[in-house]
XYZ file of C-alpha atoms in Angstrom:
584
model
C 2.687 -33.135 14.288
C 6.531 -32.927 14.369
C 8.353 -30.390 17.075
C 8.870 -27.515 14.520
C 4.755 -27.672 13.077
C 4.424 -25.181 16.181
C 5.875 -22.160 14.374
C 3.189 -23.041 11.627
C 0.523 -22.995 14.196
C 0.978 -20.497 16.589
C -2.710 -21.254 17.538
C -1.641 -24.264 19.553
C 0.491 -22.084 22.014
C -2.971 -20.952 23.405
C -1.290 -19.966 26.967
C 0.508 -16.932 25.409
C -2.148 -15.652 23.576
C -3.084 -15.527 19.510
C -1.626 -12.282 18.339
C 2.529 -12.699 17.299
C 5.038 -9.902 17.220
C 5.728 -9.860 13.412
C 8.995 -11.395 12.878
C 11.215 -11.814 9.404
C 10.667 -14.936 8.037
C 14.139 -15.710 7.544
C 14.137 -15.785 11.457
C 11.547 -18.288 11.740
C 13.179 -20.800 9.295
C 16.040 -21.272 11.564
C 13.953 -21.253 14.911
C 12.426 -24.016 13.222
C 15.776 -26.235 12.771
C 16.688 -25.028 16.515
C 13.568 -26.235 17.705
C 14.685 -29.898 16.354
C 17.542 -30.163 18.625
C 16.580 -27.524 21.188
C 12.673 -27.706 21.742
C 11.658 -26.680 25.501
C 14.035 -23.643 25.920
C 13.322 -21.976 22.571
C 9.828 -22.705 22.338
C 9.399 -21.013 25.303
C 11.185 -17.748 23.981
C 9.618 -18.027 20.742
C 6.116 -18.606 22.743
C 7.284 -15.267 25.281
C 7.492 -13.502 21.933
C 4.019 -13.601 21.850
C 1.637 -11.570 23.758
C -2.631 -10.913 24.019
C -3.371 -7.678 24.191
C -5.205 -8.565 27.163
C -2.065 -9.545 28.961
C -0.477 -6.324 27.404
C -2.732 -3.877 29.340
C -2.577 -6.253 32.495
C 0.900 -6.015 32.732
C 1.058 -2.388 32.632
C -2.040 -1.667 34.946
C -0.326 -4.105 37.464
C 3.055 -2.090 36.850
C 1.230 0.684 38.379
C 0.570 -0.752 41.395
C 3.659 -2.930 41.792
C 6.156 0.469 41.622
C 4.528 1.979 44.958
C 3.645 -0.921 46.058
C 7.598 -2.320 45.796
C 8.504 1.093 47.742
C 6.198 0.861 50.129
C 6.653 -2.585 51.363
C 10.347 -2.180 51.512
C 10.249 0.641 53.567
C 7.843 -1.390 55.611
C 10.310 -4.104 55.743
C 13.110 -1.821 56.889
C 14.990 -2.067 53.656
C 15.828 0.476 51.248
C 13.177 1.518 49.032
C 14.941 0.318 45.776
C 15.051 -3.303 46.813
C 10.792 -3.331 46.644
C 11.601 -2.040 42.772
C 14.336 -4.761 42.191
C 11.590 -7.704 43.885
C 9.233 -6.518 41.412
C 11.038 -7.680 38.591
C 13.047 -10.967 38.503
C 11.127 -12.872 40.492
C 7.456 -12.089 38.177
C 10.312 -13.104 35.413
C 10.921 -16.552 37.003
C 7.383 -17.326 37.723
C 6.140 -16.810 34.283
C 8.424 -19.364 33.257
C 7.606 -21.882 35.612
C 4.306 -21.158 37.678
C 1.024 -22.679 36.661
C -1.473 -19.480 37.436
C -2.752 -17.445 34.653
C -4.335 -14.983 36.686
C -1.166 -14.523 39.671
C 0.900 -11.861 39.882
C 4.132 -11.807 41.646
C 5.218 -9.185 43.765
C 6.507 -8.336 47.910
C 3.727 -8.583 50.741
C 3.325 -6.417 53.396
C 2.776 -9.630 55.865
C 6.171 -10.863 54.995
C 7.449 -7.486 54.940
C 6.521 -6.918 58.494
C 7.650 -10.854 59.693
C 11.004 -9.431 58.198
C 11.348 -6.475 59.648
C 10.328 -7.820 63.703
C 11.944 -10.921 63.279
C 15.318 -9.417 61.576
C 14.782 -6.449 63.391
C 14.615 -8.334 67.023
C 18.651 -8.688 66.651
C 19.991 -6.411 63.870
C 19.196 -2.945 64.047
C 18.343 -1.442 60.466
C 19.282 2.071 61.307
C 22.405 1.056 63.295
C 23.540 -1.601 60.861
C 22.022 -1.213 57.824
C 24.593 -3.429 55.536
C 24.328 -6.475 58.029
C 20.387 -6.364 58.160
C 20.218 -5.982 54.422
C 22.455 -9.070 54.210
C 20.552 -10.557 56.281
C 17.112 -10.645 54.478
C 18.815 -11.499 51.552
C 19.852 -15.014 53.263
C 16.192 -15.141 54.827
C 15.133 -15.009 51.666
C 17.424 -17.519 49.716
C 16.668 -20.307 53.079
C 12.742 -19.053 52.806
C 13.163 -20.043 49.364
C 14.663 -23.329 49.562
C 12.461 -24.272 52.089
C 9.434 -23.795 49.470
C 11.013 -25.786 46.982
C 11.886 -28.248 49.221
C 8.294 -28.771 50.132
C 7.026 -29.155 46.423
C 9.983 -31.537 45.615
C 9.389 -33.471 48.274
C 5.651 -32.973 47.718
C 5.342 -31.997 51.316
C 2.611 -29.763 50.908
C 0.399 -30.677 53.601
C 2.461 -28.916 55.928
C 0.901 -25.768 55.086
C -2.719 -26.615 55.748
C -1.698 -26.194 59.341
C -2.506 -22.548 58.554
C -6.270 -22.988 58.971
C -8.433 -20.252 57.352
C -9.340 -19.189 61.303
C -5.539 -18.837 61.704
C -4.872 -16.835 58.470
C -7.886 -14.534 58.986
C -6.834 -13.789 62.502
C -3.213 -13.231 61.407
C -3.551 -11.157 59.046
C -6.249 -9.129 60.967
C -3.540 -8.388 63.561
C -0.811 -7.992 61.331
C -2.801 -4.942 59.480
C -3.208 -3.576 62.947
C 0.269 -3.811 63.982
C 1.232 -2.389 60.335
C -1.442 0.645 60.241
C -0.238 1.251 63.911
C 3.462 1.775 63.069
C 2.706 3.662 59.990
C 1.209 6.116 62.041
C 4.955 7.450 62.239
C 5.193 8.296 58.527
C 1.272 10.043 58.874
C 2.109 12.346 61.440
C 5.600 13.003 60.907
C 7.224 12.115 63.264
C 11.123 11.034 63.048
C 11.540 9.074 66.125
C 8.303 6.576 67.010
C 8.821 3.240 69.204
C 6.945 0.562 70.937
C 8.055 3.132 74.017
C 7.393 6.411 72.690
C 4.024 7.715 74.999
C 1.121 9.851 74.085
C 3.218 13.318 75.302
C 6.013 13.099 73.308
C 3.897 12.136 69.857
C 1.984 15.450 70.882
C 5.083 17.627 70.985
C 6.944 15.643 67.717
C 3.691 15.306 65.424
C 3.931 17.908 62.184
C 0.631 18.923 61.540
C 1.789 19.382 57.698
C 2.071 15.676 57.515
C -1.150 14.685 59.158
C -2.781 16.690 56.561
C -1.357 15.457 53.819
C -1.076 12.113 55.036
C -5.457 12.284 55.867
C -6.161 13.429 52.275
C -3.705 10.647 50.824
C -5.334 8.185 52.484
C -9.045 9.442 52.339
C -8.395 9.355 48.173
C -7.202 5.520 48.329
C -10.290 4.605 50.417
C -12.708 5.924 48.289
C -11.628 5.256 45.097
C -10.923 1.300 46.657
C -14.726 1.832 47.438
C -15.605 2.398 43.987
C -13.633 -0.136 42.787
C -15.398 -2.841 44.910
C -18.823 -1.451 43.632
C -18.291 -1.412 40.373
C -16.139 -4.015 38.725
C -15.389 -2.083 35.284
C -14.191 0.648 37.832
C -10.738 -1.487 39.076
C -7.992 0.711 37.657
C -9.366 3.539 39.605
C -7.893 0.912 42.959
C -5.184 -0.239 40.737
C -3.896 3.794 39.594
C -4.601 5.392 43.055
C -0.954 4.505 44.834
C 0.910 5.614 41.424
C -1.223 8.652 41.142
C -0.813 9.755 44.816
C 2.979 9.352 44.214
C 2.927 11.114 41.128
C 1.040 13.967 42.834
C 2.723 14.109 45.974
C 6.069 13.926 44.759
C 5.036 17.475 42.138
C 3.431 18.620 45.556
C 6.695 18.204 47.302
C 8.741 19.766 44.774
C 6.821 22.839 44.140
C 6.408 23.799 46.899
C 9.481 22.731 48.797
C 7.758 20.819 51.670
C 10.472 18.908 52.481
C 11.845 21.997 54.234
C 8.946 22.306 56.528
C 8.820 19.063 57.975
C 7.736 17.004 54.888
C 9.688 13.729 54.614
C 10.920 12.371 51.647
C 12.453 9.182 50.237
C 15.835 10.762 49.221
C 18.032 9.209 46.385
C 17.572 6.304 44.979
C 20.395 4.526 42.964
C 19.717 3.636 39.195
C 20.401 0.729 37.667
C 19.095 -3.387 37.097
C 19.775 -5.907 40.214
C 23.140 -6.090 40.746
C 24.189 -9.725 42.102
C 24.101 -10.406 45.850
C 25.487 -13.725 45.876
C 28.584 -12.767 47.821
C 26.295 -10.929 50.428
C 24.566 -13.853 51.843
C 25.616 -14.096 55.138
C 26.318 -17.810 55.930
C 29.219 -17.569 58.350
C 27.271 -14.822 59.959
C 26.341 -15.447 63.715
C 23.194 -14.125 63.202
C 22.135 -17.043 60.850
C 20.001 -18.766 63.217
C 17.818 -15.954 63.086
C 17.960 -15.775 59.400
C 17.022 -19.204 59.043
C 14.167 -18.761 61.275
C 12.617 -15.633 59.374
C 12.927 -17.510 56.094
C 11.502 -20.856 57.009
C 8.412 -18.703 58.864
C 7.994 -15.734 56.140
C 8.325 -19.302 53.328
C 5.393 -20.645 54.821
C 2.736 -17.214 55.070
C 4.332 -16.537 51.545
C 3.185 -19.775 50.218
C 0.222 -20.294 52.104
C -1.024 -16.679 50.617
C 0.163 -17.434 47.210
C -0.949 -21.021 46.818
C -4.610 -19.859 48.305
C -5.120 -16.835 46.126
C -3.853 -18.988 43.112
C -6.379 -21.521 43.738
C -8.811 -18.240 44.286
C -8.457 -16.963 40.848
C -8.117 -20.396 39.023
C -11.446 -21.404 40.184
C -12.975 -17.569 38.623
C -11.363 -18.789 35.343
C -12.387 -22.712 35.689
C -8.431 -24.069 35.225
C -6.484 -26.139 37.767
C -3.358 -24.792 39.200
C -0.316 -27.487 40.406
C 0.331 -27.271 43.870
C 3.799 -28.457 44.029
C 4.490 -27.143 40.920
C 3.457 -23.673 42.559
C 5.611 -24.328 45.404
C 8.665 -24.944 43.573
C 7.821 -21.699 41.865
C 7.656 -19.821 44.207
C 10.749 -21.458 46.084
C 13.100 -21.109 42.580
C 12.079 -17.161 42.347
C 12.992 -16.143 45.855
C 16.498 -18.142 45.404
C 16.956 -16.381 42.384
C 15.926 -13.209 44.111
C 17.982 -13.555 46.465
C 21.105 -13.765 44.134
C 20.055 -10.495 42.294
C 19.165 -7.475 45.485
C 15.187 -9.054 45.730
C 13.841 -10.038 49.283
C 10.637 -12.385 49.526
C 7.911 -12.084 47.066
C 4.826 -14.375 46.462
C 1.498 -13.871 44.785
C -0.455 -10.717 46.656
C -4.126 -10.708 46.860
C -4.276 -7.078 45.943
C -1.726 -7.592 42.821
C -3.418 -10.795 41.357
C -7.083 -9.074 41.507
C -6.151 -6.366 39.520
C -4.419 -8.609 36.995
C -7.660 -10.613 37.024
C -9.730 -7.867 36.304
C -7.600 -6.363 33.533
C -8.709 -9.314 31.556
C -5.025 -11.221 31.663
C -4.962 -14.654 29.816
C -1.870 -16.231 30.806
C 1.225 -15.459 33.316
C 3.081 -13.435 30.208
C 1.343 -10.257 32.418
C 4.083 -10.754 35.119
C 6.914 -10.696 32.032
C 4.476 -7.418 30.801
C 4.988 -5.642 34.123
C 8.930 -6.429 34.659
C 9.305 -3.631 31.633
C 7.874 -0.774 33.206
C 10.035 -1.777 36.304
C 12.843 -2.224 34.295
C 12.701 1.051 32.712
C 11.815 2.715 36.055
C 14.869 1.666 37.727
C 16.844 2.262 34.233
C 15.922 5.909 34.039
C 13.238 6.898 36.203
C 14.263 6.093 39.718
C 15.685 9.897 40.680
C 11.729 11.112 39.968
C 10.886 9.345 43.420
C 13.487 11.517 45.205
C 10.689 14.050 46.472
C 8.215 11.062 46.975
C 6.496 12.110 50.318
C 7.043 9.194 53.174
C 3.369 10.626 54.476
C 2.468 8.836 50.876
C 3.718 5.504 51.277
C 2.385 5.250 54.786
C -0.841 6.185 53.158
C -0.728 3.419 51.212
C 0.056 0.783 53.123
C -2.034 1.874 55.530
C -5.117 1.390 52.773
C -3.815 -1.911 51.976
C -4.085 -2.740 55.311
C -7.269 -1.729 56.242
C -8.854 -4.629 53.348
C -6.738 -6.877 55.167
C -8.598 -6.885 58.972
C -12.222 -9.123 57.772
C -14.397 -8.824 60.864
C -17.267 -9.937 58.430
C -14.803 -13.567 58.421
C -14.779 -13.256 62.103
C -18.172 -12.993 62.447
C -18.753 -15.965 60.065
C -16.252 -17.794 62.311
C -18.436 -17.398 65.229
C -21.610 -18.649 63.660
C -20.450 -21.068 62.134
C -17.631 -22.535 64.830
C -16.584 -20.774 67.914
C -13.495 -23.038 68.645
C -12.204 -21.128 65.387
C -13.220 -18.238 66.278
C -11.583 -18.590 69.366
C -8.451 -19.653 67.029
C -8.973 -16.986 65.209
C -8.736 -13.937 68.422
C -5.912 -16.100 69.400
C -3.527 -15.436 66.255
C -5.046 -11.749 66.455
C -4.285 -10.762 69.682
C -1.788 -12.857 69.847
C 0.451 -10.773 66.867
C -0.768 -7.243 68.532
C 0.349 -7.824 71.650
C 3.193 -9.946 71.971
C 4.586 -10.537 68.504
C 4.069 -11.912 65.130
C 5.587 -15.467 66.399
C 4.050 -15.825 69.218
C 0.629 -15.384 67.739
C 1.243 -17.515 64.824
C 2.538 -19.820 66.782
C -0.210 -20.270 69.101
C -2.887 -20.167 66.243
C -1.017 -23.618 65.134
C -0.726 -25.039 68.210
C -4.584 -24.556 69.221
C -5.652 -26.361 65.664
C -3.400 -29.170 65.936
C -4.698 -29.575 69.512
C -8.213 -29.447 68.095
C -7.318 -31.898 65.228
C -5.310 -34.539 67.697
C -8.810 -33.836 69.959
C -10.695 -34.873 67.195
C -8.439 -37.934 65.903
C -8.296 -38.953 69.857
C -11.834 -39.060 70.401
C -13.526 -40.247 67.016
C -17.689 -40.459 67.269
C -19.161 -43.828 67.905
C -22.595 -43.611 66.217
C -25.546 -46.495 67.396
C -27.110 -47.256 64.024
C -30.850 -47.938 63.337
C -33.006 -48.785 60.804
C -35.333 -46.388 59.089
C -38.806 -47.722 58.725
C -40.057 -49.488 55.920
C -36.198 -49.420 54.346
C -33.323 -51.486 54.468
C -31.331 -48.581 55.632
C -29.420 -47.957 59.036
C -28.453 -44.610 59.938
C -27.795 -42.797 63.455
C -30.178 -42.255 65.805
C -29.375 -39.278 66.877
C -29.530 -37.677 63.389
C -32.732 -39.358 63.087
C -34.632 -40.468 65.839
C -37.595 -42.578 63.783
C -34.630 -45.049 63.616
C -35.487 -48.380 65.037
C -33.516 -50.547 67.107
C -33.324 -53.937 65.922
C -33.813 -55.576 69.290
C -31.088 -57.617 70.460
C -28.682 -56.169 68.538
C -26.732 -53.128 69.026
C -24.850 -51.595 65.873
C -21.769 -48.717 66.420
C -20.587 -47.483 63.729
C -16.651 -46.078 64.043
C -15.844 -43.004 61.452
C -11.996 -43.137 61.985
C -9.022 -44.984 61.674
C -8.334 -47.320 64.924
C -4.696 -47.000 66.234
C -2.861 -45.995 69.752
C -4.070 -43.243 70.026
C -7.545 -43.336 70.034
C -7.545 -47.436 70.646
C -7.945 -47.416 74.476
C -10.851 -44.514 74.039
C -12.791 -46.570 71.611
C -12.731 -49.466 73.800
C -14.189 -47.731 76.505
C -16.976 -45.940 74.528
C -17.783 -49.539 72.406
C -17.992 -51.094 76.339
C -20.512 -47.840 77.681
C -22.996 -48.131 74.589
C -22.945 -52.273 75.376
C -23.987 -51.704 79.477
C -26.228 -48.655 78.128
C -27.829 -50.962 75.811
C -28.120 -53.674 78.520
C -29.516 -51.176 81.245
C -32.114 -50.458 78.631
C -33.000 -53.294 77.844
C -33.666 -54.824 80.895
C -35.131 -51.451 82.238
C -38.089 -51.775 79.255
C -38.461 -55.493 79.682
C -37.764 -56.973 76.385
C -35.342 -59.856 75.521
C -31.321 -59.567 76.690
C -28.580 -57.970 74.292
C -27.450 -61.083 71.574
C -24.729 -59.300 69.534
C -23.195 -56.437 69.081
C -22.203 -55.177 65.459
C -19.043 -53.210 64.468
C -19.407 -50.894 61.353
C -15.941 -50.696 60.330
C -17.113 -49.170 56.921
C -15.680 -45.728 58.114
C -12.275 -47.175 59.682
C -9.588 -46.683 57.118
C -6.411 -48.473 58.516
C -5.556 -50.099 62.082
C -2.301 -50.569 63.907
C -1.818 -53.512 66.816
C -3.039 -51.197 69.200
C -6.110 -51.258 67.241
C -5.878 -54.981 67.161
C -5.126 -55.160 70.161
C -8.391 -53.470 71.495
C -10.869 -55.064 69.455
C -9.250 -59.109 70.790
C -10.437 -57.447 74.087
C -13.566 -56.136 73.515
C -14.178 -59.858 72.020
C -13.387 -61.191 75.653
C -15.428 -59.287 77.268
C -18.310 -60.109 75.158
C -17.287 -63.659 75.044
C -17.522 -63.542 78.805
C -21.010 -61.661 78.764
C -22.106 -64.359 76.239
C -22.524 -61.630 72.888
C -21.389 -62.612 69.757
C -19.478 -59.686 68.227
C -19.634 -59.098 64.803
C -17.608 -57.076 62.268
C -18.771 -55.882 59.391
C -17.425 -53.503 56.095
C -13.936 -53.424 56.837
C -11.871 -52.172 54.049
C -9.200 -54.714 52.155
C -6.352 -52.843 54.374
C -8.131 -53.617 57.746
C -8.889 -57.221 56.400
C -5.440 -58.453 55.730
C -4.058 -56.795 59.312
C -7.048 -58.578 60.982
C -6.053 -61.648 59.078
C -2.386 -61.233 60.329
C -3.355 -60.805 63.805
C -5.389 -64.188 63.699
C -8.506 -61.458 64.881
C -10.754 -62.925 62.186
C -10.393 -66.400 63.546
C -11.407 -65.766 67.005
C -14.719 -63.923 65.594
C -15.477 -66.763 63.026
């Protein structure tokens, strides 16, 4: 089939859908030729072209949810409210080109947007110095960005899984509290709320007005969230709720002139597409240590949120998603957005389910909902001006409520309580010191755990199961015989320094165990002791080194020590280190 048989078969594009924008035929002929010498860029217009009606009604649904949803997170970011609309439309643009997830949409976080605002916030004050901060989070955002690509050019991936599931689930648990908490400013009104501000003052300053409105708000977005979980058909009533309670809010506002009695409102937004922010990234800035520092931290939530909910959604649909491919991505749309007013986006939870549900078939659902963004920030930005702040922190405040899983915790606890404990660690960690600290301390208790566990690797005594030729532990099952005068240990890990001098000691405890035994029940002296090396994967000369000594010391006990299943690695460095002689 040559390059140009695609325009014949529009069947074979299969990721964009079956149903094609009618288009002259004059127009096709020359696509054709141009696809000859130009084949990747303008198949991929022609394919864009092209779009399901599933992914039609996607896009749009997730439109709904991305326009309050933009707001909302920026203000919880401490940016201006038009900079969530902007991030809600190039960077969906860029991933639709380049991602690998049917089912993810693209859009701003409220973790990320919270990272930005205490980590930014920590040195640049938003109120005070708007224009620096603002630069500011555009540079995060380019360095969080380069950072992700980085890691899927370099296919350094694995640095992610340092997030365990404990640490993520306890994160984000106390990042929703911390959020909800300081949203509590925008419920009851009040116009000046700190980490200092006590219970007095927030009696005198609260507007009872804006507790109100803020209760109903937010007592509409639970419930129909509720019904949305019950009943799957029922997901736009989840997916509508933040637009409608702008919608109604904002009329609310209007007609009846709250603002005036203690009702606050967004204000003016400008109109207009992303205007280029190239020239505002602040690289000579002596804050960029800090900016570095929020974008290499914020790259890694983003990613590790994007990348898991991708994988979420692909299994649902039975596909396979690229993970480096993903993390270039994602790393490619935050430069870009960067350059053009956008601060960090990813692939939200919240976003991607509703896409999911909508019946979307391909990624041309992120290109669906950059429209109704486009045209909102084209014409229909000065309609938010009356948009009640009591509304927003409504919303985020329902989004963060599905965010704090205490069923996860208590799975944790069954199942594990070191990760439970991991997981109360990054909780209270973010809640009451900060979002770094409890991240931080998340990562360091599982890499602790995992160099506990690489440190100290299991030697198992093997026996063999009655009337089989089978040898398995004996403390997984205790009809296991002991072949007597022979002890087998089995070693499940790779032999190097670090665990080298701990092996030896264990492999020497089971040998005068065995002995004491032994000699205890009366039967015949230890012969030889047996090394299952079927579970060792590679060995260093500290590994070599160890096992030349345990072979003195049985040589001197008079044992003959035996090796047996090593892999072809372990061979040839046993060979090199002249071990294999000594045993025979």
């Amino acid at each position: 089939m040559g390059k140009a048989d695609y325009i014949d078969q529009p069947e074979s594009l299969m990721c964009f859908g079956s149903v094609a924008v009618p288009a002259p035929q004059p127009f096709l002929e020359s696509l054709k030729n141009d696809l000859n010498r130009k084949p990747s860029f303008l198949m991929i217009l022609y394919a864009n072209l092209r779009i399901n009606p599933p992914d039609l009604i996607a896009g749009i649904t997730i439109a709904s949810l991305a326009i309050p949803q933009g707001i909302s997170y920026a203000k919880l970011a401490n940016l201006p409210p038009i900079i969530g609309l902007y991030s809600s439309f190039v960077p969906p643009l860029i991933y639709a080109v380049m991602g690998s997830s049917r089912d993810l949409a693209v859009g701003t976080i409220a973790v990320a947007s919270l990272m930005t605002a205490s980590m930014l916030g920590n040195e640049v004050n938003a109120t005070e110095n708007p224009t620096l901060y603002l630069h500011l989070a555009f540079t995060a955002t380019f360095f969080a960005g380069i950072f992700q690509a980085s890691l899927g050019i370099l296919r350094l991936g694995f640095i992610v899984v340092y997030l365990s599931h404990a640490t993520i689930v306890g994160f984000m648990g106390g990042a929703a509290t911390v959020v909800s908490l300081q949203q509590l400013k925008g419920i009851l009104g009040l116009k000046h709320f700190t980490q200092s501000t006590d219970l007095v003052s927030v009696m005198h300053q609260w507007r009872w007005e804006s507790t109100v409105l803020g209760g109903i708000f937010l007592f509409y977005l639970l419930v129909a969230r509720y019904c949305s979980k019950k009943r799957a058909k029922l997901f736009w009533m989840s997916a509508m709720a933040p637009l409608i309670s702008v919608v109604i809010g904002s009329l609310l506002v209007y007609f009846t002139h709250a603002e005036k009695h203690g009702i606050q409102v967004i204000g003016n937004l400008k109109k207009g597409l992303n205007p280029p922010s190239v020239m505002d990234l602040a690289f000579r800035s002596e804050y960029l240590a800090t900016a570095i520092k929020t974008g290499i931290i914020t790259g890694v939530v983003a990613l590790a949120e994007g990348i898991a909910v991708g994988r979420t959604f692909s299994m649902f649909s039975n596909y396979h998603i690229d993970g480096n491919k993903e993390m270039i991505s994602y790393g490619m749309m935050n430069i870009a957005g960067s350059c053009t007013f956008c601060y960090i986006t990813t692939g939200p939870f919240s976003r991607t389910a509703v896409n999911f549900n909508a019946g979307c078939k391909s990624a041309v659902s992120n290109i669906v909902m950059a429209f109704p963004v486009m045209l909102t920030l084209l014409f229909l930005t000065p309609l938010f001006h009356y948009t009640p702040i009591v509304v927003l922190s409504s919303i985020i405040i329902s989004a963060m409520l599905g965010l704090i899983d205490y069923s996860a915790a208590l799975h944790l606890w069954n199942i594990d309580k070191f990760d439970f404990v991991v997981c109360m660690t990054a909780y209270f960690g973010v809640v009451f010191c900060s979002i770094e600290i409890g991240l931080i301390l998340a990562v360091l208790l599982s890499v602790l755990r995992l160099l506990f566990l690489v440190t100290r690797p299991k030697t198992l005594v093997l026996g063999k199961i009655p009337e089989s030729k089978i040898y398995r532990s004996i403390d997984q099952y205790p009809n296991a015989d002991n072949v007597d005068g022979i002890l087998i240990l089995k070693i499940d890990a790779p032999i190097f320094f670090a665990n080298s001098s701990y092996l030896r000691e264990r492999i020497l405890r089971r040998i005068n165990e065995e002995e004491d035994k032994l000699k205890s029940s009366g039967k015949s002296g230890l012969k030889y002791v047996i090394l299952d090396m079927g579970g060792v994967a590679d060995i260093d000369t500290s590994g070599t080194s160890m096992l030349e000594e345990v072979k003195a010391t049985t040589d001197k006990r008079g044992l003959k020590l035996v090796v047996a299943n090593p892999g072809g690695e372990v061979i040839k460095k046993l060979n090199n280190a002249k071990f294999m002689k000594k045993v025979g």
